[in-house]
XYZ file of C-alpha atoms in Angstrom:
749
model
C 122.207 87.946 250.767
C 119.664 89.137 253.327
C 116.816 86.812 254.213
C 114.122 86.611 256.884
C 114.657 84.985 260.239
C 112.799 81.759 260.887
C 111.268 81.122 264.302
C 110.405 77.407 264.705
C 107.096 76.522 266.305
C 108.701 74.618 269.156
C 110.940 77.589 270.017
C 107.957 79.946 269.964
C 105.973 77.667 272.275
C 108.934 77.209 274.625
C 109.341 80.980 274.901
C 105.592 81.401 275.449
C 105.777 78.909 278.316
C 108.173 81.288 280.073
C 111.631 79.820 279.527
C 112.860 78.719 276.109
C 116.327 77.501 277.014
C 119.763 78.411 275.699
C 118.997 77.662 271.991
C 116.055 80.072 272.014
C 118.140 82.812 273.650
C 120.939 82.397 271.102
C 118.410 82.694 268.273
C 116.990 85.886 269.801
C 120.511 87.237 270.275
C 121.366 86.665 266.592
C 118.103 88.297 265.530
C 118.784 91.321 267.719
C 122.301 91.632 266.262
C 120.840 91.700 262.751
C 118.354 94.336 263.848
C 121.151 96.496 265.246
C 123.075 96.208 261.970
C 119.997 97.261 260.026
C 119.607 100.250 262.352
C 123.238 101.148 261.686
C 122.588 101.009 257.942
C 119.580 103.308 258.379
C 121.661 105.736 260.448
C 124.303 105.869 257.710
C 121.634 106.774 255.173
C 119.879 109.327 257.394
C 120.532 112.900 258.563
C 123.233 111.672 260.987
C 125.100 109.722 258.294
C 128.134 112.017 258.077
C 128.572 111.938 261.855
C 128.244 108.149 261.962
C 130.459 107.254 259.001
C 133.984 107.462 260.598
C 133.051 105.187 263.479
C 131.167 102.791 261.174
C 134.273 102.484 258.992
C 136.344 101.624 262.075
C 133.798 98.962 263.142
C 133.925 97.454 259.658
C 137.713 97.298 259.898
C 137.497 95.547 263.267
C 135.024 93.032 261.865
C 137.434 92.105 259.070
C 140.282 91.186 261.451
C 138.374 90.210 264.640
C 134.664 89.473 264.025
C 134.118 88.460 267.653
C 135.289 91.863 268.917
C 132.865 93.649 266.580
C 129.989 91.376 267.568
C 130.640 91.950 271.288
C 130.155 95.682 270.765
C 127.091 95.360 268.517
C 125.519 92.955 271.030
C 126.565 95.073 274.017
C 124.539 97.256 276.378
C 125.062 100.593 274.599
C 124.727 99.888 270.872
C 120.957 99.400 270.633
C 120.175 102.425 272.789
C 122.555 104.547 270.714
C 120.898 103.463 267.461
C 117.378 104.058 268.782
C 118.202 107.562 269.992
C 120.029 108.504 266.805
C 117.182 107.379 264.560
C 114.275 108.494 266.709
C 115.045 111.793 268.376
C 118.570 112.994 267.709
C 118.538 116.520 269.204
C 120.994 118.178 266.799
C 121.759 116.548 263.452
C 123.702 119.537 262.113
C 124.778 121.557 265.142
C 127.807 119.627 266.379
C 125.929 117.711 269.085
C 124.574 114.950 266.880
C 123.927 111.692 268.738
C 125.420 109.781 265.820
C 128.902 110.912 266.928
C 128.598 108.744 270.070
C 129.158 105.634 267.972
C 132.850 106.584 267.976
C 133.109 105.658 271.679
C 131.832 102.163 270.892
C 134.260 101.857 268.001
C 137.129 102.571 270.432
C 136.023 99.626 272.566
C 135.961 97.362 269.496
C 139.452 98.508 268.455
C 140.873 97.893 271.928
C 139.302 94.433 272.141
C 140.705 93.577 268.701
C 144.101 95.217 269.412
C 143.627 97.198 266.202
C 145.399 100.573 265.762
C 142.835 103.362 265.358
C 142.318 107.131 265.452
C 138.797 108.452 266.022
C 137.213 111.626 267.404
C 134.902 111.135 270.404
C 132.521 113.748 271.940
C 133.339 115.176 275.396
C 130.439 116.251 277.598
C 130.739 118.136 280.883
C 134.460 117.441 280.964
C 133.986 113.668 280.674
C 134.928 111.298 277.905
C 132.824 108.148 278.238
C 134.069 104.942 276.634
C 131.411 102.236 277.194
C 132.902 98.935 278.285
C 136.196 100.616 279.191
C 135.633 103.555 281.504
C 135.437 107.340 281.843
C 138.145 109.966 281.472
C 137.401 112.866 283.849
C 138.687 116.415 284.244
C 138.990 117.298 280.565
C 137.530 120.777 280.977
C 135.344 122.687 278.541
C 136.349 120.923 275.326
C 133.781 119.577 272.825
C 135.730 116.532 271.663
C 138.897 114.494 271.978
C 140.997 112.476 269.581
C 141.402 108.907 270.867
C 144.416 107.021 269.541
C 144.672 103.231 269.999
C 148.222 101.930 269.577
C 148.842 98.178 269.414
C 152.254 96.495 269.572
C 153.570 94.849 266.446
C 152.056 91.402 265.875
C 149.104 91.979 268.202
C 146.720 93.314 265.540
C 143.500 91.326 265.323
C 144.374 89.106 268.284
C 141.361 89.427 270.583
C 142.083 89.130 274.268
C 145.560 90.663 274.065
C 144.321 94.200 274.660
C 144.834 94.240 278.443
C 148.435 95.251 278.900
C 149.010 95.401 275.129
C 147.213 98.434 273.700
C 148.200 101.969 274.560
C 145.244 104.379 274.538
C 145.946 108.115 274.303
C 143.377 110.895 274.669
C 144.353 114.154 272.942
C 142.578 117.479 273.524
C 143.450 121.139 273.055
C 144.478 121.174 276.722
C 146.946 118.300 276.472
C 147.257 114.521 276.458
C 146.045 111.741 278.753
C 147.334 108.166 278.609
C 145.104 105.434 280.021
C 146.580 102.686 282.231
C 147.995 99.719 280.345
C 145.382 97.614 282.031
C 142.181 99.648 281.504
C 140.402 97.703 284.273
C 142.607 99.442 286.866
C 141.806 102.962 288.108
C 144.237 105.787 287.462
C 144.551 109.553 287.658
C 141.425 110.914 285.964
C 140.389 107.411 284.901
C 137.358 105.517 286.255
C 137.300 102.011 284.751
C 134.256 99.870 284.042
C 134.555 96.872 286.355
C 133.877 93.409 284.963
C 132.066 91.055 287.347
C 132.845 87.351 287.079
C 130.857 84.485 288.604
C 131.496 80.758 288.068
C 129.619 77.782 289.482
C 129.304 74.173 288.299
C 130.733 74.884 284.881
C 128.550 77.925 284.130
C 130.247 81.315 283.864
C 128.666 84.757 283.961
C 130.791 87.785 282.972
C 129.041 91.149 283.235
C 130.495 94.647 282.986
C 129.247 96.989 285.698
C 128.515 99.580 283.044
C 128.968 103.167 284.276
C 130.347 104.811 281.124
C 127.642 104.406 278.470
C 126.417 107.884 277.430
C 122.960 106.536 276.545
C 122.439 104.776 279.875
C 122.198 106.206 283.412
C 125.607 107.069 284.897
C 126.161 106.416 288.597
C 129.182 106.413 290.837
C 129.575 103.054 292.572
C 131.139 104.395 295.784
C 128.198 103.296 297.973
C 128.458 99.763 296.601
C 131.751 99.361 294.820
C 132.818 96.678 292.343
C 134.048 94.372 295.129
C 130.613 94.411 296.800
C 128.864 93.779 293.479
C 131.280 90.965 292.706
C 130.573 89.191 296.000
C 126.823 89.641 295.655
C 126.772 88.354 292.068
C 128.806 85.281 293.032
C 126.254 84.296 295.688
C 123.274 85.061 293.446
C 124.800 83.021 290.622
C 125.277 79.985 292.883
C 121.617 80.260 293.928
C 120.464 80.402 290.304
C 122.672 77.571 289.022
C 121.684 75.271 291.909
C 117.937 75.946 291.833
C 117.161 77.176 288.306
C 119.757 75.503 286.065
C 117.867 75.937 282.783
C 117.255 79.617 283.380
C 120.878 80.030 284.488
C 121.933 78.697 281.082
C 119.731 81.341 279.471
C 121.326 84.081 281.549
C 124.844 82.883 280.754
C 124.017 83.032 277.047
C 122.137 86.331 276.979
C 123.068 88.687 279.825
C 125.687 91.256 278.854
C 125.812 93.916 281.546
C 124.524 95.515 284.751
C 123.876 99.252 284.923
C 123.731 100.484 288.551
C 120.834 102.809 289.365
C 120.338 105.239 292.269
C 118.676 103.610 295.259
C 114.994 104.519 295.739
C 113.536 105.529 299.093
C 112.210 102.002 299.613
C 112.953 98.646 298.019
C 114.903 98.050 294.833
C 114.552 99.852 291.501
C 115.130 97.802 288.353
C 114.399 98.226 284.658
C 115.244 97.029 281.155
C 115.634 99.010 277.952
C 113.907 97.286 275.040
C 116.821 98.423 272.866
C 119.551 96.918 275.094
C 119.054 93.168 274.917
C 120.422 91.395 277.992
C 121.250 94.529 279.992
C 119.802 94.844 283.506
C 119.445 98.233 285.174
C 119.158 97.891 288.947
C 119.873 99.673 292.185
C 121.883 97.923 294.887
C 119.848 94.765 295.701
C 121.394 94.295 299.195
C 121.086 90.495 299.221
C 121.810 87.663 296.739
C 118.204 86.483 296.607
C 116.985 89.874 295.461
C 119.704 90.132 292.807
C 118.881 86.629 291.512
C 115.187 87.513 291.282
C 115.991 90.804 289.522
C 118.123 89.057 286.890
C 115.363 86.530 286.178
C 112.644 89.178 286.000
C 114.486 91.681 283.818
C 115.823 89.066 281.397
C 112.228 88.024 280.714
C 111.671 91.576 279.453
C 114.669 91.266 277.131
C 113.420 87.977 275.688
C 109.966 89.325 274.942
C 111.373 92.512 273.393
C 113.543 90.436 271.051
C 110.654 88.087 270.266
C 108.388 90.978 269.273
C 111.033 92.019 266.737
C 110.159 88.799 264.923
C 106.422 88.298 265.471
C 103.378 90.489 266.093
C 101.427 89.545 269.209
C 98.816 92.321 269.189
C 97.306 94.799 266.781
C 97.708 98.554 267.137
C 94.915 100.406 268.837
C 92.659 99.140 271.552
C 92.452 100.493 275.052
C 95.759 102.249 275.831
C 95.457 102.610 279.604
C 95.159 99.217 281.224
C 95.256 97.964 284.792
C 98.366 96.017 285.795
C 98.272 94.991 289.479
C 102.063 95.162 289.801
C 102.252 98.802 288.659
C 100.848 102.010 290.196
C 100.235 103.600 286.761
C 98.069 102.732 283.720
C 99.847 100.645 281.101
C 99.689 100.395 277.304
C 98.984 96.964 275.757
C 102.667 96.242 275.146
C 103.570 97.215 278.696
C 100.868 94.932 280.101
C 102.155 91.947 278.088
C 105.717 92.723 279.166
C 104.704 92.702 282.812
C 102.809 89.425 282.518
C 105.784 87.742 280.866
C 108.350 89.136 283.310
C 106.366 87.829 286.259
C 106.757 84.291 284.971
C 110.380 84.562 286.129
C 109.167 85.630 289.573
C 106.659 82.792 289.610
C 109.357 80.174 288.987
C 111.624 81.760 291.587
C 109.070 81.863 294.410
C 107.712 78.419 293.619
C 111.178 76.983 294.216
C 111.760 79.112 297.327
C 108.421 78.178 298.904
C 109.392 74.513 298.601
C 112.957 74.813 299.884
C 112.509 77.169 302.834
C 111.217 76.545 306.326
C 109.498 78.531 309.034
C 108.873 82.264 308.518
C 110.998 82.308 305.358
C 108.783 79.632 303.811
C 105.624 81.530 304.772
C 107.012 84.676 303.169
C 107.892 82.795 299.965
C 104.413 81.203 299.855
C 102.814 84.628 300.234
C 104.916 86.071 297.418
C 104.166 83.083 295.213
C 100.423 83.453 295.763
C 100.520 87.205 295.078
C 102.604 86.763 291.946
C 100.229 84.124 290.642
C 97.252 86.414 291.323
C 99.042 89.270 289.546
C 99.614 87.185 286.430
C 96.051 85.855 286.397
C 94.605 89.366 286.702
C 96.945 90.572 283.967
C 95.804 87.746 281.692
C 92.185 88.743 282.309
C 92.938 92.348 281.409
C 94.827 91.343 278.266
C 92.076 88.980 277.117
C 89.457 91.698 277.618
C 91.186 94.787 276.262
C 94.184 93.870 274.056
C 93.555 93.172 270.362
C 95.593 89.981 270.155
C 96.690 88.435 266.893
C 96.373 84.688 266.348
C 99.978 84.310 267.523
C 99.283 86.571 270.483
C 96.338 84.433 271.535
C 98.472 81.310 271.203
C 101.266 82.970 273.180
C 98.988 83.841 276.103
C 97.350 80.403 276.021
C 100.745 78.752 276.504
C 101.604 81.272 279.193
C 98.334 80.646 281.037
C 99.038 76.918 280.960
C 102.316 77.547 282.781
C 100.475 79.556 285.425
C 97.913 76.789 285.912
C 100.715 74.300 286.501
C 101.904 76.247 289.539
C 100.484 74.912 292.813
C 97.820 77.462 293.744
C 98.638 77.324 297.441
C 102.379 77.197 296.937
C 104.533 74.148 297.562
C 104.583 73.478 301.267
C 101.988 76.129 302.012
C 100.127 73.661 304.109
C 97.023 73.401 301.948
C 93.705 73.011 303.744
C 92.703 75.916 305.970
C 96.186 77.449 305.767
C 96.042 77.587 302.001
C 92.507 78.977 302.067
C 93.524 81.687 304.506
C 96.444 82.636 302.283
C 94.166 82.797 299.226
C 91.683 85.018 301.104
C 94.439 87.371 302.203
C 95.766 87.697 298.668
C 92.247 88.290 297.319
C 91.680 91.061 299.871
C 94.848 92.878 298.888
C 94.095 92.442 295.176
C 90.591 93.875 295.552
C 91.813 96.795 297.636
C 94.694 97.537 295.294
C 92.441 97.680 292.249
C 89.960 99.926 294.053
C 92.734 102.373 294.994
C 94.026 102.323 291.402
C 90.548 103.104 290.074
C 90.129 106.050 292.440
C 93.489 107.408 291.363
C 93.258 107.057 287.583
C 89.636 106.543 286.538
C 87.253 109.474 286.203
C 83.491 109.047 286.333
C 81.483 110.746 283.601
C 79.443 113.593 285.140
C 76.513 113.212 282.773
C 76.369 109.451 283.207
C 76.653 109.686 286.981
C 73.875 112.281 287.141
C 71.679 109.982 285.050
C 72.299 107.138 287.472
C 71.562 109.367 290.451
C 68.219 110.367 288.922
C 67.344 106.748 288.203
C 68.286 105.772 291.744
C 66.009 108.439 293.193
C 63.209 107.213 290.941
C 63.750 103.567 291.841
C 64.372 102.572 288.232
C 66.910 100.229 286.604
C 70.359 101.683 286.026
C 70.730 100.610 282.414
C 74.180 100.620 280.774
C 76.994 102.022 282.870
C 78.859 105.118 281.689
C 81.986 104.420 279.682
C 85.265 104.122 281.537
C 87.750 106.975 281.282
C 91.254 106.237 282.567
C 93.684 109.136 282.628
C 97.210 108.794 281.260
C 100.183 109.010 283.604
C 102.846 111.651 283.020
C 106.302 111.506 284.543
C 107.368 109.286 287.405
C 104.509 107.749 289.386
C 104.791 106.767 293.038
C 102.905 103.915 294.644
C 99.578 104.234 296.488
C 101.300 105.419 299.675
C 102.316 104.068 303.077
C 98.770 104.017 304.481
C 97.612 101.489 301.925
C 100.892 99.597 302.304
C 100.304 99.192 306.036
C 96.742 98.025 305.433
C 97.923 95.500 302.828
C 100.596 94.205 305.213
C 97.989 93.652 307.925
C 95.959 91.438 305.616
C 98.639 88.732 305.738
C 97.881 88.117 309.390
C 94.156 88.844 309.338
C 91.690 86.003 309.667
C 89.011 87.912 307.807
C 88.432 91.342 306.324
C 86.836 94.177 308.202
C 83.050 93.635 308.165
C 81.477 95.215 305.119
C 78.897 97.078 307.220
C 81.649 98.647 309.317
C 83.717 99.463 306.211
C 80.695 101.132 304.607
C 80.175 103.323 307.659
C 83.834 104.356 307.518
C 83.459 105.275 303.842
C 80.435 107.453 304.630
C 82.453 109.274 307.280
C 85.372 109.947 304.909
C 84.386 109.380 301.252
C 87.669 110.835 299.938
C 89.864 108.389 301.861
C 91.101 105.815 299.350
C 91.986 103.184 301.934
C 88.368 103.147 303.162
C 87.191 102.184 299.694
C 89.926 99.571 299.500
C 88.660 97.984 302.706
C 85.069 98.150 301.490
C 85.929 96.487 298.159
C 87.906 93.773 299.951
C 85.188 93.129 302.533
C 82.415 93.017 299.942
C 84.360 90.491 297.875
C 85.165 88.288 300.849
C 81.560 88.312 302.075
C 80.362 87.598 298.517
C 78.081 90.611 298.569
C 76.063 91.437 295.440
C 77.838 94.206 293.597
C 81.298 93.365 294.920
C 82.651 93.342 291.367
C 81.361 96.873 290.775
C 82.927 98.111 293.999
C 86.265 96.753 292.808
C 86.137 97.410 289.062
C 84.175 100.722 289.026
C 85.074 102.149 292.422
C 85.201 105.718 291.128
C 81.635 105.431 289.814
C 80.197 104.163 293.111
C 82.061 106.829 295.085
C 80.970 109.690 292.840
C 77.407 108.436 292.842
C 77.375 108.325 296.645
C 78.866 111.815 296.877
C 76.333 113.144 294.365
C 73.398 111.596 296.220
C 74.682 113.001 299.506
C 74.949 116.489 298.023
C 71.407 116.294 296.606
C 69.581 115.350 299.821
C 66.003 116.718 299.679
C 64.547 119.164 302.149
C 62.822 117.398 305.044
C 59.300 118.222 306.293
C 59.228 120.067 309.648
C 59.840 117.724 312.565
C 61.206 114.914 310.361
C 64.569 113.432 311.284
C 67.295 113.671 308.647
C 68.000 110.328 306.971
C 71.760 110.953 306.674
C 73.881 110.359 303.591
C 73.148 107.447 301.230
C 74.832 104.227 302.228
C 77.685 103.395 299.765
C 76.810 99.716 299.928
C 73.316 100.449 298.674
C 74.412 102.290 295.517
C 76.891 99.547 294.775
C 74.356 96.731 295.056
C 71.698 98.770 293.256
C 74.033 99.392 290.342
C 74.661 95.663 290.041
C 71.048 94.437 290.260
C 67.915 96.319 289.098
C 65.842 94.195 291.466
C 66.920 96.527 294.251
C 65.459 100.041 294.147
C 65.825 103.107 296.309
C 63.823 103.488 299.493
C 61.763 106.576 300.487
C 64.780 108.337 301.972
C 66.536 108.356 298.638
C 63.567 108.650 296.292
C 63.645 112.373 295.658
C 61.613 115.345 296.888
C 58.264 114.024 295.656
C 58.675 110.826 297.641
C 59.878 112.595 300.775
C 57.090 115.164 300.643
C 54.491 112.379 300.589
C 55.721 110.891 303.882
C 53.306 111.480 306.776
C 54.393 114.350 309.069
C 56.480 113.181 311.993
C 57.330 109.877 310.374
C 61.038 109.050 310.561
C 62.395 107.987 307.187
C 63.707 104.426 306.970
C 67.386 103.616 306.759
C 69.006 104.268 303.342
C 69.328 101.184 301.177
C 72.403 99.020 301.492
C 75.185 100.280 299.185
C 75.826 96.759 297.916
C 72.328 96.808 296.494
C 73.402 99.701 294.284
C 76.533 97.842 293.155
C 74.505 94.759 292.223
C 72.047 96.983 290.381
C 74.835 98.598 288.341
C 76.406 95.253 287.431
C 73.244 93.488 286.273
C 71.107 95.354 283.759
C 69.211 92.287 282.537
C 66.291 92.800 284.964
C 63.948 95.520 283.802
C 61.257 97.475 285.623
C 58.158 95.742 286.882
C 54.491 96.470 285.999
C 54.443 99.647 288.043
C 57.314 101.086 286.049
C 59.350 101.506 289.175
C 61.289 98.244 289.139
C 60.800 94.962 291.063
C 61.344 96.751 294.370
C 58.224 98.828 293.735
C 56.202 95.815 292.669
C 57.249 93.921 295.774
C 55.860 96.771 297.874
C 52.359 96.542 296.338
C 49.711 95.442 298.864
C 48.517 91.838 298.417
C 45.574 91.639 296.076
C 46.186 95.060 294.610
C 46.031 95.179 290.817
C 49.223 96.180 289.158
C 49.034 99.789 287.981
C 49.591 100.834 284.433
C 52.744 102.319 282.994
C 54.039 105.629 284.349
C 52.424 108.817 283.061
C 54.393 110.201 280.104
C 53.793 113.788 281.300
C 55.263 112.976 284.669
C 58.245 111.307 283.047
C 58.761 114.302 280.760
C 58.655 116.689 283.714
C 61.017 114.462 285.679
C 63.516 114.252 282.815
C 63.382 118.033 282.320
C 63.773 118.949 285.992
C 65.694 116.733 288.443
C 63.833 118.441 291.286
C 60.647 116.653 290.225
C 60.852 113.151 291.620
C 58.595 110.128 291.460
C 55.550 109.869 293.650
C 55.436 107.574 296.707
C 54.755 104.514 294.615
C 57.709 105.276 292.337
C 55.451 104.829 289.296
C 54.241 108.371 288.489
C 50.734 109.948 288.565
C 49.240 107.136 286.524
C 50.087 104.723 289.300
C 48.322 106.852 291.910
C 45.310 107.325 289.652
C 44.952 103.565 289.285
C 44.775 102.929 293.012
C 41.416 102.053 294.632
C 39.729 105.069 296.268
C 40.937 105.556 299.833
C 43.952 103.347 299.367
C 47.115 104.941 300.673
C 50.202 104.498 298.521
C 52.409 101.819 300.044
C 55.867 102.595 301.356
C 58.769 100.817 299.845
C 60.437 98.177 302.048
C 63.484 99.527 303.845
C 66.657 98.300 305.408
C 69.785 96.743 304.107
C 69.828 93.416 302.406
C 68.295 92.378 299.147
C 64.686 93.031 298.108
C 62.589 90.573 296.180
C 62.266 90.568 292.454
C 65.519 89.539 290.827
C 67.926 86.616 290.713
C 71.018 86.995 292.855
C 74.313 86.394 291.102
C 77.203 84.809 292.888
C 80.415 86.808 293.176
C 82.681 86.029 290.273
C 79.956 85.215 287.756
C 79.882 87.222 284.520
C 77.946 90.445 284.800
C 76.849 92.798 282.100
C 78.021 96.353 282.278
C 81.266 95.823 284.148
C 83.316 95.651 280.951
C 85.725 93.047 282.348
C 86.251 89.432 281.497
C 86.958 87.009 284.300
C 88.587 84.019 282.657
C 92.143 84.623 283.775
C 91.261 85.301 287.407
C 90.005 81.749 287.763
C 92.980 80.191 286.068
C 91.553 79.948 282.550
C 93.720 81.369 279.795
C 92.593 84.119 277.429
C 90.660 82.984 274.427
C 89.928 84.588 271.102
C 87.235 83.962 268.512
C 87.294 80.372 267.498
C 89.947 79.425 270.056
C 93.677 79.370 269.590
C 95.165 78.168 266.325
C 96.480 74.660 266.265
C 100.167 73.911 265.970
C 101.589 74.420 262.529
C 104.000 72.005 260.968
C 107.396 73.259 259.982
C 108.744 76.681 260.770
C 107.325 80.180 260.987
C 108.663 83.080 258.961
C 108.953 86.338 260.798
C 107.403 89.292 259.024
C 108.686 92.790 258.447
C 111.311 93.970 256.037
C 113.328 95.669 258.755
C 112.610 93.261 261.606
C 114.777 90.303 262.471
C 116.603 89.987 259.165
C 120.235 88.899 259.231
C 122.869 91.213 257.897
C 126.502 90.410 257.197
C 129.421 92.606 258.065
C 129.179 94.042 254.585
C 126.494 96.322 255.984
C 129.224 98.125 257.869
C 131.260 98.968 254.825
């Protein structure tokens, strides 16, 4: 009898809060086992069925005499990845290389653990016979397969735990016979065993195979960090976890089932989790116990969420597929963003404890990491609330998660609070702003037509209107980080009292507009100085940069003897784009404006780039009576009647030919015609800073046109229409005919 799994409300809420405890992990483990059995049933009924059947029969036989041995294989690191590959993209169903045949290697492990006699054919690739959980037979030559024979002594059949020293395993090929050591955990000629790491502390035991033989998982020799080194490191990391995170240590003891060593990257530690291998952590050599403990916490969060999403739906398909995640250098899909948010809850708990238990420089480092992790999660919550189509359960899940984040001391336990805590928060905010700006320059592309429209409006001194739609490119292949230059700048922010002045950063951007770090510094400085348009500089960096480059390339010809005004200031386009109250000055108003300047008159300084950012972010303020925006109206001489609307013929000519700009007033021929005889058209006020005519918005307030919500960045959780659903009495039934349903061993037969 197959029925649906039931996920109680209290278990769901406990998991959403970040932990869940041992009972929740055991429930997820049982659900994942049922899923794996259903996948096995599908494989038997699919194109790979004939290749799968012999091994499935052997697994069914093991389950009859030793259910625990069968479960350990079905729950193990390699089974889920094998099933996913066989069902999704098996490369050769009928050409002898079918992925379904790899189940035989797992069946050998089950037979050995159950001490059950067996004969099964296992594929050989590149002269290696891989037996997950046991080891690898090497030097077999160019043979496609081998017959593996498991021989158990009389009376040992179905007695789990007697396999070491009891079973005799023979490997038969056309070239001869190999016999594995009686104790398969010991190395031998042509035999590389899978080491089993064992850590015990205060009554909690963690046993993890150092898996190097699974054909579906990365294979790596452990010579650089052998089993003895891993054993010692795991022992120390386990003591740290049991002493400081006892509840999470109980989760790990119940759910972790293996470590797969990865090649070491050029810098730092590489770690990952396969959504199909519940409880398996892939990691390079962590070098110290603290890093290994943090890696286990982080990666197990991924496993929990993957198993939970087998039972419930947190978001609807569709929506924006390329989202910003501050902890990743590449754009993420909605599911990847939610995974990252949830995994960082493990980091948050880890660094909160470390910031309270350390002293001196170590405590300062932990407080910094805690503050950055908290900022990462908050920014991720903002992105999810704005761009992920959450279900009612998804909204409830993120609400509970956001509550956990709010409970973490913002300054970090022992961070000192006061000015020290404020300095730490400023440093984190600088790095966050710079990181997002660099990400935007790398992945977001400005729309040429939309940017040209904005450039024309800027020259005419008119409101920007709606911003062009965002276009984020998809990442292909491995993606490296933003580079060492940005890394060095980010590291300097920890010790900096304040950011580089925004004026100085803007000048540096003008000198090298293609240098990403310059834009990072400008975005950070604008945010710290609370400049208008700081949000646009951070969230639409590519648009401000392209607009500045376009305006620089379209500088008008100057009258003889007139000094060149230089390129447009990037702060001015940024502020202008955020606030229509700020218009362009005569140096950026187009050929018609420049031609009207008196001969020999030096043009004023270009407008402040932050004025452009503010103009882009706030489209609520429309043009004034002159048609040229509040900046034009503010320049009208006192007592001068407001001119009429701009001439439609002039507007038509301007829209048809970008070379035709507005006249000196910015309002078109009708404005000039309305002026009193002999009255010279006024010049527009110049210089940086903000011109009159529009309300200034504080940094962090909602702005139209930016396309980003801001709830999570201030600590508020994501909300959906009508708010989150209230708690439901009783239990929740998980949906999906093939998701989370239990299956008995009969499915194997």
